[in-house]
Short mmCIF file of C-alpha atoms and ligand atoms in Angstrom, two decimals:
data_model
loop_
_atom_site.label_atom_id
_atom_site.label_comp_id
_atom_site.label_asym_id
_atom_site.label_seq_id
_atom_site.Cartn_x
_atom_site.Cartn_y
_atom_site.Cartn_z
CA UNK O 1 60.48 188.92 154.00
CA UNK O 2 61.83 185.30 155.59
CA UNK O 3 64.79 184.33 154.88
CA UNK O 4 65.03 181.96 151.57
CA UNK O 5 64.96 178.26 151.78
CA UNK O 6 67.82 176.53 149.52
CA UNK O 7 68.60 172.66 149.15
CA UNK O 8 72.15 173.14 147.02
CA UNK O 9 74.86 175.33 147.35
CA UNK O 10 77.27 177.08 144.91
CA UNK O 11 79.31 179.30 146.63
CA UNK O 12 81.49 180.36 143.52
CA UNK O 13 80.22 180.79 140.20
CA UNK O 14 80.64 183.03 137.17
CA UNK O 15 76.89 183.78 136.29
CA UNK O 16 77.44 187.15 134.15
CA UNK O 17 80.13 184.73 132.29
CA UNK O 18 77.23 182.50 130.69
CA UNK O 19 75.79 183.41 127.59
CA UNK O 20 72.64 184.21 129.05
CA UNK O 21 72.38 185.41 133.17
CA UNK O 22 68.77 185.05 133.45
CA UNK O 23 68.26 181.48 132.12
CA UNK O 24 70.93 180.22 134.07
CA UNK O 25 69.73 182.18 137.46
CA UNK O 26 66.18 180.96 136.78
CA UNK O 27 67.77 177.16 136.61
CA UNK O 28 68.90 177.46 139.76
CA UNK O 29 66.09 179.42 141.58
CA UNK O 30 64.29 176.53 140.40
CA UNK O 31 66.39 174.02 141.46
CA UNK O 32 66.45 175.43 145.18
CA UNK O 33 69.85 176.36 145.14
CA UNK O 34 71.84 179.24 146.82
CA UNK O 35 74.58 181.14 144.46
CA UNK O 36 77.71 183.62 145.31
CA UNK O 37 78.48 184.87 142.17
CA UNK O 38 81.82 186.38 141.30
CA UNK O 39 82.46 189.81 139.34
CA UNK O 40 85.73 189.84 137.69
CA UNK O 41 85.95 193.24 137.69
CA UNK O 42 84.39 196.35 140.13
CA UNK O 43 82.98 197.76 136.52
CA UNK O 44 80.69 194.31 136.14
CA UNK O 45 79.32 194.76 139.66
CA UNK O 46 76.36 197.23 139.34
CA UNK O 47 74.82 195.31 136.12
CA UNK O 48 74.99 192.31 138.06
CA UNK O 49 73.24 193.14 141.05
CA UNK O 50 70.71 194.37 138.66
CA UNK O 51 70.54 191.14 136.78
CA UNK O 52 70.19 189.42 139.57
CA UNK O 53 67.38 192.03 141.18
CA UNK O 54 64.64 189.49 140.85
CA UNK O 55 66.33 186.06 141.77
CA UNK O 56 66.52 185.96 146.19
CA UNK O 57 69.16 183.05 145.78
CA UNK O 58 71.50 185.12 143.94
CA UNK O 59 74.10 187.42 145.88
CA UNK O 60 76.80 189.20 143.86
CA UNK O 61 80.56 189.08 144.96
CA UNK O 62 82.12 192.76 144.34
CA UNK O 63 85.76 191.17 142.54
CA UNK O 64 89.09 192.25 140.92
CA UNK O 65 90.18 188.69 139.61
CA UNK O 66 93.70 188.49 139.98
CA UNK O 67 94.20 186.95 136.21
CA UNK O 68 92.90 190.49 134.81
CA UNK O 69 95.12 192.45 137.45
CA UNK O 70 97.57 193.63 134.93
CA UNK O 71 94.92 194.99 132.63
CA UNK O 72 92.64 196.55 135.25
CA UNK O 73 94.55 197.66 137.81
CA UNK O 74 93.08 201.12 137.38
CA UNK O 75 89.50 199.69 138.61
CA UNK O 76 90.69 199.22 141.87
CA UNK O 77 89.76 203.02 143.19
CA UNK O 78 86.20 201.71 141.88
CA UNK O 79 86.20 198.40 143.49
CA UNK O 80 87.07 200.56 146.89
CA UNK O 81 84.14 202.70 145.97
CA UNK O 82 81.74 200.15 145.69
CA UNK O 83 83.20 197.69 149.23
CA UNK O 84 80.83 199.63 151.72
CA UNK O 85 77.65 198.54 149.50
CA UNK O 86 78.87 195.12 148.69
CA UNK O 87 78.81 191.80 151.71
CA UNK O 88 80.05 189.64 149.43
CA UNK O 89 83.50 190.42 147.78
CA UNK O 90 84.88 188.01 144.99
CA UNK O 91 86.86 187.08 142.75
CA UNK O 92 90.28 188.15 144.66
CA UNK O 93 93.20 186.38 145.89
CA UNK O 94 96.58 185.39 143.79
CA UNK O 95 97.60 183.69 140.78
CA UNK O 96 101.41 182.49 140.00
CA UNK O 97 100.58 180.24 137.28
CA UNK O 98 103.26 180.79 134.38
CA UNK O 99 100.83 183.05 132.59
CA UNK O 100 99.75 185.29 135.29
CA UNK O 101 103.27 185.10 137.29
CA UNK O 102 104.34 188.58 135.30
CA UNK O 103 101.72 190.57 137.51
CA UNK O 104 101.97 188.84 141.00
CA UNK O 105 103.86 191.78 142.45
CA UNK O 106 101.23 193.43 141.68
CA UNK O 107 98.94 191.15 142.04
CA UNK O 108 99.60 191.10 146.00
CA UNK O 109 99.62 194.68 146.22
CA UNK O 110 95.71 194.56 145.04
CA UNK O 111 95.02 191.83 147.31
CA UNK O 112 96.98 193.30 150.08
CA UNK O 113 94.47 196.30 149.53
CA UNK O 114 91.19 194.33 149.43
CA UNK O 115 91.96 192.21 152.81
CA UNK O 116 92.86 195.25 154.33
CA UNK O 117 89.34 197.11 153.36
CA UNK O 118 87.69 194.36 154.32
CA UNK O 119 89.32 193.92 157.63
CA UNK O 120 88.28 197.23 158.29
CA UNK O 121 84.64 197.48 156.96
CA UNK O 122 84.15 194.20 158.75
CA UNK O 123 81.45 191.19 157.70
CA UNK O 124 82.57 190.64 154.36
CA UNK O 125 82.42 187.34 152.95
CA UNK O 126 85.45 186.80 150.49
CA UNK O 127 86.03 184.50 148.24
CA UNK O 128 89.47 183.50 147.13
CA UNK O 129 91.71 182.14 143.86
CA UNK O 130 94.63 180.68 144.95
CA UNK O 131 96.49 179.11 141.94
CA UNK O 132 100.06 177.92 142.73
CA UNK O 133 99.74 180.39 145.56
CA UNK O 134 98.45 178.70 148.19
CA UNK O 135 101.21 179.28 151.01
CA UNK O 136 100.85 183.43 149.88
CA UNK O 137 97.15 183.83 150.54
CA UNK O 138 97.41 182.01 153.73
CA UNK O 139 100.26 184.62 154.70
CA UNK O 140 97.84 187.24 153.70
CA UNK O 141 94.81 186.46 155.06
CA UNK O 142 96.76 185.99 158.22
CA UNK O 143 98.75 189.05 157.85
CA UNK O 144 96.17 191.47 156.73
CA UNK O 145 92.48 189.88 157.44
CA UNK O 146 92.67 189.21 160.80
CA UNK O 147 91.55 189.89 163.35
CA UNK O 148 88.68 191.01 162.03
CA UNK O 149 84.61 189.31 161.44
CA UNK O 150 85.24 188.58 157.73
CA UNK O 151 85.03 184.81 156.51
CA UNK O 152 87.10 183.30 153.85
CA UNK O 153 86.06 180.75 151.07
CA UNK O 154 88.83 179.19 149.33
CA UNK O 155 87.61 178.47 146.00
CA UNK O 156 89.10 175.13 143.96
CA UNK O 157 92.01 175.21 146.61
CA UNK O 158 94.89 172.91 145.43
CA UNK O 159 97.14 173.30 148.51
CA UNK O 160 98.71 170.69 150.11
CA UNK O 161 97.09 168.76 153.26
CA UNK O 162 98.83 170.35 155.78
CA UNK O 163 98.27 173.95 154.14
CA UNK O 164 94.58 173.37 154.41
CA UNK O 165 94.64 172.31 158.18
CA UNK O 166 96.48 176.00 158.33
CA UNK O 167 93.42 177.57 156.04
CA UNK O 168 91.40 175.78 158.93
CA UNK O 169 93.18 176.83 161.95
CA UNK O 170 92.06 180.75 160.02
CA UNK O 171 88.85 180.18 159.95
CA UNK O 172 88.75 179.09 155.96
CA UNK O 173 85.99 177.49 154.45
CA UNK O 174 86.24 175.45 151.06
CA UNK O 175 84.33 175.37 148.06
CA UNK O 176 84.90 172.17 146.05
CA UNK O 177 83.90 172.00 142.37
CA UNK O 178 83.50 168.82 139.97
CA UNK O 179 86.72 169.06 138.72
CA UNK O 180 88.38 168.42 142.27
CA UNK O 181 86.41 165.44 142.51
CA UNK O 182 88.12 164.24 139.78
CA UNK O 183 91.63 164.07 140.17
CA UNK O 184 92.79 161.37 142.96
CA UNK O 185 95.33 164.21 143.46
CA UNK O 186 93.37 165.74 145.89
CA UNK O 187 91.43 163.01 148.10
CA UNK O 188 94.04 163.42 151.08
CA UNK O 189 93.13 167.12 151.51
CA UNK O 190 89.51 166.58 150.59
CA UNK O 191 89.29 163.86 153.19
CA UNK O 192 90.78 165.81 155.78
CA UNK O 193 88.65 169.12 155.91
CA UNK O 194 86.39 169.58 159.12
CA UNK O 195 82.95 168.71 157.76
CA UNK O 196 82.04 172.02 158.73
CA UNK O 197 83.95 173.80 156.54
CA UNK O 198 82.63 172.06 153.34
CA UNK O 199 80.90 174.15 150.79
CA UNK O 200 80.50 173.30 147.20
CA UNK O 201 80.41 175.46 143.95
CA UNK O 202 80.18 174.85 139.86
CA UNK O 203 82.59 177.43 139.19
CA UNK O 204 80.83 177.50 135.74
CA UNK O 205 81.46 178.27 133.07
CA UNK O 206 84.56 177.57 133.58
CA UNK O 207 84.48 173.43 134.61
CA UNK O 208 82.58 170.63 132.42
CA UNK O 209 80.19 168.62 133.73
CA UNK O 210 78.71 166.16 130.95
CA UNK O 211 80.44 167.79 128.40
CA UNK O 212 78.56 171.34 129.48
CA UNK O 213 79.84 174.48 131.47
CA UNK O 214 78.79 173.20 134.94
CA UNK O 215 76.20 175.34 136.39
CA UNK O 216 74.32 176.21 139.81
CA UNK O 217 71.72 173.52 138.88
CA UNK O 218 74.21 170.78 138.40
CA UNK O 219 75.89 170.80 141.82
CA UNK O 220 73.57 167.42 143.04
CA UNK O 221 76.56 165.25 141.69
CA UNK O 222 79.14 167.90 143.24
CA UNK O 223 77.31 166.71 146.38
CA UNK O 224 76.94 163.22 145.78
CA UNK O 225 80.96 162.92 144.92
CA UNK O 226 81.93 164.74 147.96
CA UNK O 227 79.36 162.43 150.19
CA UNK O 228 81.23 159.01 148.31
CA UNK O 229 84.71 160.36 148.90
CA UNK O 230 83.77 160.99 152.59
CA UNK O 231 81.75 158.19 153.46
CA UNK O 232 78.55 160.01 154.43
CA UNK O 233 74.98 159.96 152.79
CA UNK O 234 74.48 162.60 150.37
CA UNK O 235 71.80 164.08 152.17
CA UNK O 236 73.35 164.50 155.35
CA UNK O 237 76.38 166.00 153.30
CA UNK O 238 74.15 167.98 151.57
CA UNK O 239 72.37 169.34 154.83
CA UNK O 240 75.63 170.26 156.70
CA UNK O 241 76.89 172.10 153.49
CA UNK O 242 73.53 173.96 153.35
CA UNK O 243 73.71 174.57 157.15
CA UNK O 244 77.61 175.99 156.79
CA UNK O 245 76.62 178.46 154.06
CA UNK O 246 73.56 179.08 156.14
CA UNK O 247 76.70 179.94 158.92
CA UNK O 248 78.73 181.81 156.75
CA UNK O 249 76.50 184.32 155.53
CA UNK O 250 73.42 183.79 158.23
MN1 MN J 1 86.15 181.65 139.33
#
């Protein structure tokens, strides 16, 4: 079989989360574009990959989200299980907003456990929450991840600039959703990634776009924000993200 041809990229997205998998994974077969989607928990994984059986755009990311931590803690002698089947692995990382701070102990211990599995299964492609932890995962991934082949995506990363030029200097990738493109907030960090490190993602269903859960099929204006905050043409943007995912998991 060649390898599938994709115009859009959404390196981070929730597809089991939608009401319906199918109709959403159809949308975006259809609209050429390549999807990581998470699992939040090991449990989800094996439905998904069967869900997604049919679409060749779709890959499944083998996660333990770190929100759901405290309640399924006990999955993680599944998620281990699964790690030698799965390339991608996702959604992991670290949480310390107010809600989730209560489990971050614990939280790191789990991620301290997946970087270090994944370190030593080697080619894993990770993708990683970082919520008011952004100086923690970068500890991490240092500490625990490297060296090793695996590659990092940062998913909706909030740092600050100069903790993204760190992410960088590891070997991070970024995947920038709507709702980043939003907020002046983040323009200084946006504007200072290496244009090879630049993916995009919906992160649907959990980001509005037009008033709807953003999904794989919607990430043109993703790519047409990110090309207007950087100066560039959105089809050459577009092209070097779909030549870094190409990179990433080539
Ligand atoms: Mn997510």
């Amino acid at each position: 079989m060649s390898a599938p041809t994709f115009q859009y990229v959404d390196a981070h997205c929730h597809l089991d989360l939608f009401p319906d998998f199918t109709s959403v994974a159809r949308a975006s077969q259809e609209s050429e574009t390549a999807v990581l989607s998470m699992t939040t928990t090991p449990r989800a994984w094996l439905r998904n990959l069967e869900l997604a059986h049919e679409f060749n755009l779709v890959d499944i990311a083998l996660g333990l989200h770190p929100q759901l931590v405290a309640t399924h803690f006990n999955e993680l002698p599944l998620w281990e299980s699964l790690l030698g089947e799965a390339r991608f692995v996702g959604e992991v990382g670290l949480d310390a907003s107010p809600r989730f701070f209560g489990s971050f102990d614990k939280q790191k211990e789990v991620f301290e456990f997946v970087l270090r599995n994944c370190a030593t299964q080697g080619q894993k492609v990770l993708s990683v929450h970082s919520v008011r932890a952004g100086k923690p995962v970068l500890d991490m991934v240092e500490a625990f991840l490297k060296p090793s082949d695996c590659k990092v995506i940062l998913h909706w990363f909030t740092g600050s600039r100069s903790e993204a030029i760190r992410a960088v200097a590891l070997g991070c990738y970024f995947s920038i959703n709507q709702q980043m493109l939003q907020t002046k907030h983040h323009e200084e960090m946006l504007c200072a990634l290496p244009e090879d490190r630049l993916l995009t993602e919906s992160d649907g269903p959990f980001t509005v776009c037009g008033g709807m859960p953003c999904q794989p099929s919607s990430i043109r204006d993703t790519v047409a924000g990110l090309a207007t905050l950087r100066g560039m043409s959105q089809d050459s943007m577009r092209l070097s993200i779909c030549e870094n995912y190409q990179q990433l998991v080539g």
